[in-house]
Short mmCIF file of N, CA and C in Angstrom, two decimals:
data_model
loop_
_atom_site.label_atom_id
_atom_site.label_comp_id
_atom_site.label_asym_id
_atom_site.label_seq_id
_atom_site.Cartn_x
_atom_site.Cartn_y
_atom_site.Cartn_z
N MET A 1 53.93 -113.32 38.10
CA MET A 1 52.73 -112.95 36.86
C MET A 1 52.27 -114.19 36.62
N LEU A 2 52.62 -114.82 35.73
CA LEU A 2 52.02 -115.91 35.46
C LEU A 2 51.26 -117.00 36.23
N PRO A 3 52.18 -117.69 37.41
CA PRO A 3 51.08 -118.33 38.22
C PRO A 3 50.01 -117.87 38.27
N VAL A 4 49.42 -116.69 38.49
CA VAL A 4 48.67 -115.78 38.86
C VAL A 4 47.19 -115.83 38.00
N ILE A 5 48.06 -115.42 36.95
CA ILE A 5 46.54 -115.57 35.10
C ILE A 5 46.41 -117.22 35.35
N ILE A 6 47.95 -118.06 35.41
CA ILE A 6 46.92 -119.62 35.19
C ILE A 6 46.16 -120.03 36.47
N GLY A 7 46.30 -119.47 37.69
CA GLY A 7 45.34 -120.03 38.78
C GLY A 7 43.93 -119.09 38.30
N ILE A 8 43.96 -118.26 37.83
CA ILE A 8 42.51 -117.23 37.57
C ILE A 8 41.91 -118.13 36.51
N LEU A 9 42.51 -118.15 35.21
CA LEU A 9 42.12 -119.31 34.07
C LEU A 9 41.22 -120.18 35.04
N VAL A 10 42.22 -121.35 35.58
CA VAL A 10 42.04 -122.69 36.02
C VAL A 10 40.22 -122.26 37.16
N ALA A 11 40.48 -121.14 37.67
CA ALA A 11 39.57 -120.92 38.39
C ALA A 11 37.99 -120.28 37.66
N LEU A 12 38.20 -120.06 36.71
CA LEU A 12 37.51 -119.74 35.61
C LEU A 12 36.87 -121.09 34.55
N VAL A 13 37.39 -121.80 34.88
CA VAL A 13 37.43 -123.14 34.00
C VAL A 13 36.32 -123.96 35.09
N VAL A 14 37.07 -124.04 36.57
CA VAL A 14 36.45 -124.76 37.44
C VAL A 14 34.69 -124.23 38.23
N ALA A 15 35.00 -122.90 37.24
CA ALA A 15 33.35 -122.11 37.78
C ALA A 15 32.22 -122.76 36.46
N GLY A 16 32.83 -122.66 35.73
CA GLY A 16 31.74 -123.00 34.49
C GLY A 16 31.13 -124.12 34.60
N VAL A 17 32.46 -125.22 34.69
CA VAL A 17 31.81 -126.49 34.98
C VAL A 17 30.76 -126.51 36.02
N VAL A 18 31.12 -126.33 36.67
CA VAL A 18 30.40 -126.24 37.91
C VAL A 18 28.89 -125.89 37.39
N LEU A 19 29.18 -124.42 36.85
CA LEU A 19 28.03 -124.03 36.45
C LEU A 19 26.96 -125.17 35.66
N LEU A 20 27.84 -125.61 34.51
CA LEU A 20 27.46 -126.63 33.58
C LEU A 20 26.84 -127.95 34.18
N VAL A 21 27.04 -128.49 35.38
CA VAL A 21 26.81 -129.56 35.69
C VAL A 21 25.61 -129.26 36.77
N ALA A 22 25.48 -127.94 37.36
CA ALA A 22 24.76 -127.86 38.13
C ALA A 22 22.84 -127.57 37.03
N SER A 23 23.54 -126.95 36.34
CA SER A 23 22.15 -126.62 35.38
C SER A 23 21.65 -128.05 34.59
N ALA A 24 22.44 -129.19 34.73
CA ALA A 24 22.43 -130.31 33.78
C ALA A 24 21.85 -131.26 34.86
N SER A 25 21.85 -130.66 36.02
CA SER A 25 21.22 -131.58 37.50
C SER A 25 20.21 -131.22 37.88
N ASP A 26 19.37 -130.06 37.32
CA ASP A 26 18.29 -129.59 37.88
C ASP A 26 17.08 -129.63 37.18
N ALA A 27 16.51 -130.69 37.16
CA ALA A 27 15.98 -131.05 35.85
C ALA A 27 14.56 -130.88 36.17
N ASP A 28 14.19 -130.51 37.04
CA ASP A 28 12.48 -129.96 37.01
C ASP A 28 11.98 -129.00 36.12
N ASP A 29 12.55 -128.18 35.41
CA ASP A 29 11.47 -126.88 34.37
C ASP A 29 12.29 -128.08 32.76
N ARG A 30 13.10 -128.85 33.01
CA ARG A 30 13.71 -129.37 31.76
C ARG A 30 13.10 -129.93 31.30
N ARG A 31 12.56 -130.29 29.78
CA ARG A 31 12.16 -131.29 29.25
C ARG A 31 13.29 -132.46 29.64
N ASP A 32 12.77 -134.01 29.43
CA ASP A 32 13.75 -134.67 29.25
C ASP A 32 15.02 -134.74 27.99
N ASP A 33 14.19 -134.73 26.83
CA ASP A 33 15.09 -134.24 25.56
C ASP A 33 15.45 -132.66 25.71
N GLU A 34 15.92 -132.33 26.15
CA GLU A 34 16.37 -130.95 26.07
C GLU A 34 17.83 -130.68 26.90
N SER A 35 18.83 -130.08 26.43
CA SER A 35 20.18 -129.92 26.63
C SER A 35 19.93 -128.58 27.15
N PRO A 36 21.01 -128.46 28.21
CA PRO A 36 21.12 -127.36 29.10
C PRO A 36 21.08 -126.16 28.18
N LEU A 37 21.96 -126.15 27.07
CA LEU A 37 21.74 -124.88 26.26
C LEU A 37 20.44 -124.60 25.68
N GLN A 38 19.97 -125.39 25.56
CA GLN A 38 18.84 -125.64 24.65
C GLN A 38 17.05 -125.11 26.49
N ALA A 39 17.66 -125.33 27.24
CA ALA A 39 16.99 -124.83 28.42
C ALA A 39 17.05 -123.23 28.26
N PHE A 40 18.40 -122.96 28.48
CA PHE A 40 19.15 -121.61 28.54
C PHE A 40 17.94 -120.92 27.90
N ARG A 41 18.23 -121.16 26.65
CA ARG A 41 17.70 -120.78 25.25
C ARG A 41 15.90 -119.98 25.69
N ARG A 42 14.87 -121.18 25.53
CA ARG A 42 13.91 -121.33 26.33
C ARG A 42 13.61 -120.13 27.10
N GLY A 43 14.28 -120.14 28.37
CA GLY A 43 14.21 -119.62 29.78
C GLY A 43 14.23 -118.26 28.85
N TRP A 44 15.56 -117.82 27.99
CA TRP A 44 15.59 -116.63 27.53
C TRP A 44 14.41 -116.05 26.59
N ARG A 45 13.60 -116.97 26.23
CA ARG A 45 12.81 -116.64 25.02
C ARG A 45 11.70 -115.69 26.07
N ALA A 46 11.46 -117.06 27.19
CA ALA A 46 10.63 -116.83 28.25
C ALA A 46 9.92 -115.67 28.87
N ARG A 47 11.27 -114.78 28.91
CA ARG A 47 10.96 -113.30 29.57
C ARG A 47 10.55 -112.76 28.77
N LYS A 48 9.86 -113.22 27.77
CA LYS A 48 9.03 -111.52 26.94
C LYS A 48 7.46 -112.21 27.11
N ASN A 49 7.36 -113.42 27.52
CA ASN A 49 5.92 -114.12 28.08
C ASN A 49 6.22 -114.85 29.43
N PRO A 50 6.45 -114.57 30.68
CA PRO A 50 6.74 -115.12 31.44
C PRO A 50 5.10 -115.95 32.06
N ALA A 51 5.53 -116.91 32.71
CA ALA A 51 4.70 -117.88 33.45
C ALA A 51 3.59 -117.05 34.45
N PRO A 52 2.18 -117.12 34.45
CA PRO A 52 1.52 -116.37 35.58
C PRO A 52 1.56 -116.61 36.87
N ASP A 53 2.20 -117.10 37.38
CA ASP A 53 3.47 -116.77 38.72
C ASP A 53 4.14 -116.61 38.59
N GLN A 54 5.44 -116.11 37.76
CA GLN A 54 6.35 -115.43 37.84
C GLN A 54 5.87 -113.58 37.69
N VAL A 55 4.30 -113.68 37.32
CA VAL A 55 3.95 -112.09 37.12
C VAL A 55 3.62 -112.11 38.45
N ASP A 56 2.90 -113.22 39.40
CA ASP A 56 2.36 -112.80 40.42
C ASP A 56 3.42 -112.61 41.53
N ALA A 57 4.19 -113.14 41.36
CA ALA A 57 5.66 -112.60 42.59
C ALA A 57 6.01 -111.26 42.27
N ALA A 58 6.33 -110.90 40.98
CA ALA A 58 6.90 -109.88 40.79
C ALA A 58 5.90 -108.68 41.01
N ILE A 59 4.53 -109.01 41.32
CA ILE A 59 3.32 -107.59 41.23
C ILE A 59 3.67 -107.74 43.08
N ALA A 60 3.79 -108.80 43.95
CA ALA A 60 3.99 -109.17 44.73
C ALA A 60 5.17 -108.27 45.73
N ALA A 61 6.13 -108.44 44.55
CA ALA A 61 7.54 -107.64 44.67
C ALA A 61 7.88 -106.57 45.31
N GLU A 62 6.61 -106.21 43.92
CA GLU A 62 6.93 -104.82 43.82
C GLU A 62 6.02 -103.69 44.97
N ALA A 63 5.13 -104.33 45.42
CA ALA A 63 4.04 -103.78 46.27
C ALA A 63 4.61 -102.94 47.28
N GLU A 64 4.05 -101.83 48.19
CA GLU A 64 4.75 -100.91 48.82
C GLU A 64 4.68 -101.83 50.11
N PRO A 65 6.10 -101.73 51.19
CA PRO A 65 5.68 -102.14 52.20
C PRO A 65 5.22 -101.47 52.83
N VAL A 66 4.40 -102.27 54.46
CA VAL A 66 3.54 -101.63 55.47
C VAL A 66 4.20 -100.71 56.46
N ASP A 67 3.92 -99.93 56.92
CA ASP A 67 4.67 -99.08 58.02
C ASP A 67 4.28 -99.68 59.25
N LEU A 68 4.68 -100.45 59.88
CA LEU A 68 3.63 -100.64 61.28
C LEU A 68 5.13 -100.74 62.92
N SER A 69 4.30 -99.92 63.57
CA SER A 69 5.43 -100.42 65.02
C SER A 69 5.05 -101.39 65.41
N LEU A 70 6.49 -102.16 66.14
CA LEU A 70 6.38 -103.37 66.64
C LEU A 70 5.24 -103.63 67.72
N ALA A 71 4.99 -102.32 68.25
CA ALA A 71 3.57 -102.54 69.49
C ALA A 71 2.12 -102.89 68.45
N ASP A 72 2.15 -102.28 67.60
CA ASP A 72 0.85 -102.29 66.99
C ASP A 72 0.75 -103.52 66.18
N PHE A 73 2.36 -104.30 65.95
CA PHE A 73 2.08 -106.06 65.13
C PHE A 73 1.59 -106.66 66.27
N LEU A 74 2.18 -106.17 67.29
CA LEU A 74 2.36 -107.65 68.79
C LEU A 74 0.28 -107.28 69.41
N ARG A 75 0.04 -105.70 69.51
CA ARG A 75 -1.27 -106.14 69.51
C ARG A 75 -2.29 -106.32 68.39
N ALA A 76 -1.73 -106.28 67.60
CA ALA A 76 -2.62 -106.96 65.88
C ALA A 76 -2.57 -108.30 65.83
N THR A 77 -1.30 -109.09 66.32
CA THR A 77 -1.31 -110.46 66.45
C THR A 77 -1.63 -111.19 67.78
N ALA A 78 -1.42 -110.52 68.77
CA ALA A 78 -1.73 -111.11 70.04
C ALA A 78 -3.33 -112.16 70.44
N GLU A 79 -3.10 -113.54 70.85
CA GLU A 79 -4.00 -114.14 71.08
C GLU A 79 -4.56 -114.56 71.98
N GLN A 80 -5.97 -114.73 72.63
CA GLN A 80 -6.33 -114.64 73.87
C GLN A 80 -6.58 -116.15 74.39
N GLY A 81 -6.62 -115.99 75.42
CA GLY A 81 -7.03 -117.11 75.97
C GLY A 81 -5.47 -117.49 76.82
N GLU A 82 -5.55 -118.94 77.22
CA GLU A 82 -4.12 -119.34 78.11
C GLU A 82 -2.93 -119.22 76.99
N GLY A 83 -1.84 -119.10 77.63
CA GLY A 83 -0.46 -119.57 76.82
C GLY A 83 -0.23 -121.00 76.58
N TYR A 84 0.54 -121.39 75.74
CA TYR A 84 0.80 -122.53 75.95
C TYR A 84 1.92 -123.30 77.06
N LEU A 85 2.48 -122.47 77.63
CA LEU A 85 3.46 -122.58 78.99
C LEU A 85 2.76 -122.00 79.82
N HIS A 86 2.78 -122.88 81.28
CA HIS A 86 2.52 -122.69 82.16
C HIS A 86 3.55 -122.60 82.93
N VAL A 87 3.65 -121.68 84.47
CA VAL A 87 4.16 -121.67 85.44
C VAL A 87 4.17 -122.85 86.42
N ASP A 88 3.25 -123.24 86.58
CA ASP A 88 3.04 -124.50 87.25
C ASP A 88 4.13 -126.06 87.11
N ASP A 89 3.90 -125.93 85.25
CA ASP A 89 4.87 -126.60 84.80
C ASP A 89 5.99 -126.51 84.91
N LEU A 90 6.44 -125.38 84.45
CA LEU A 90 7.87 -124.66 84.45
C LEU A 90 8.46 -125.34 85.91
N GLN A 91 7.61 -124.80 87.22
CA GLN A 91 8.21 -124.76 88.64
C GLN A 91 8.22 -126.46 88.77
N ALA A 92 7.46 -127.47 88.15
CA ALA A 92 7.44 -129.11 88.86
C ALA A 92 9.00 -129.77 87.74
N GLY A 93 9.28 -128.94 86.65
CA GLY A 93 10.21 -129.33 85.80
C GLY A 93 11.82 -129.28 86.54
N LEU A 94 11.39 -127.90 86.84
CA LEU A 94 12.60 -127.65 87.32
C LEU A 94 12.90 -128.05 88.46
N HIS A 95 12.46 -128.25 89.24
CA HIS A 95 12.30 -128.95 90.70
C HIS A 95 12.62 -130.56 90.31
N ARG A 96 12.36 -131.27 89.58
CA ARG A 96 12.55 -132.61 89.66
C ARG A 96 13.82 -132.28 88.58
N ALA A 97 14.98 -131.68 87.63
CA ALA A 97 16.57 -130.89 87.40
C ALA A 97 17.28 -131.23 88.54
N ARG A 98 16.50 -130.35 89.51
CA ARG A 98 17.26 -130.21 90.69
C ARG A 98 17.63 -130.99 91.51
N GLU A 99 16.84 -132.34 91.47
CA GLU A 99 17.05 -133.04 92.64
C GLU A 99 17.50 -134.66 91.62
N LYS A 100 17.51 -133.97 90.68
CA LYS A 100 18.17 -135.46 89.77
C LYS A 100 19.94 -134.87 89.62
N ALA A 101 19.54 -133.39 89.75
CA ALA A 101 21.20 -133.07 89.72
C ALA A 101 22.24 -132.90 90.97
N ALA A 102 20.95 -133.29 91.74
CA ALA A 102 21.67 -133.14 93.79
C ALA A 102 22.24 -134.51 93.66
N ARG A 103 20.95 -135.82 93.24
CA ARG A 103 21.33 -137.01 93.01
C ARG A 103 23.01 -137.22 92.58
N ALA A 104 23.34 -136.67 91.10
CA ALA A 104 24.45 -137.03 90.26
C ALA A 104 25.34 -136.50 90.25
N ASN A 105 25.53 -134.87 91.52
CA ASN A 105 26.49 -134.10 92.59
C ASN A 105 25.74 -134.39 93.12
N PRO A 106 26.11 -134.71 94.69
CA PRO A 106 26.00 -134.50 95.49
C PRO A 106 27.51 -133.07 96.18
N LEU A 107 27.06 -132.37 96.74
CA LEU A 107 27.65 -131.91 97.36
C LEU A 107 28.70 -132.91 98.41
N ARG A 108 29.83 -132.13 97.94
CA ARG A 108 30.76 -132.50 99.44
C ARG A 108 30.99 -131.09 100.39
N ARG A 109 31.26 -132.40 101.29
CA ARG A 109 31.58 -131.38 102.55
C ARG A 109 33.14 -131.49 102.48
N HIS A 110 33.82 -130.45 103.43
CA HIS A 110 35.22 -130.65 103.88
C HIS A 110 35.06 -129.71 104.57
N GLY A 111 35.97 -130.46 105.61
CA GLY A 111 36.16 -130.27 107.05
C GLY A 111 36.80 -130.65 107.87
#
């Protein structure tokens, strides 16, 4: 029983160290003179007054999803005109590949 408890404690300490290192290495939003603890406190206080981009993201996340069938979606997003893939191009490429394969591995006739 004691080895299990020691293993759990070691795992928790390692996880804490990993989180501390990860928060210290992520200096995108953190100021140069700010410790990870100060950055955490600043973020905790920012919950009351979030940034405008965070407010917009929260509003977008709460928007009602649009119920649309796959057929309607494909009809609405279909592009007119020639596609980017032509059958003749495929046929020529397959023909060249078959010729290369035949030269690389000729059929052996047993008889």
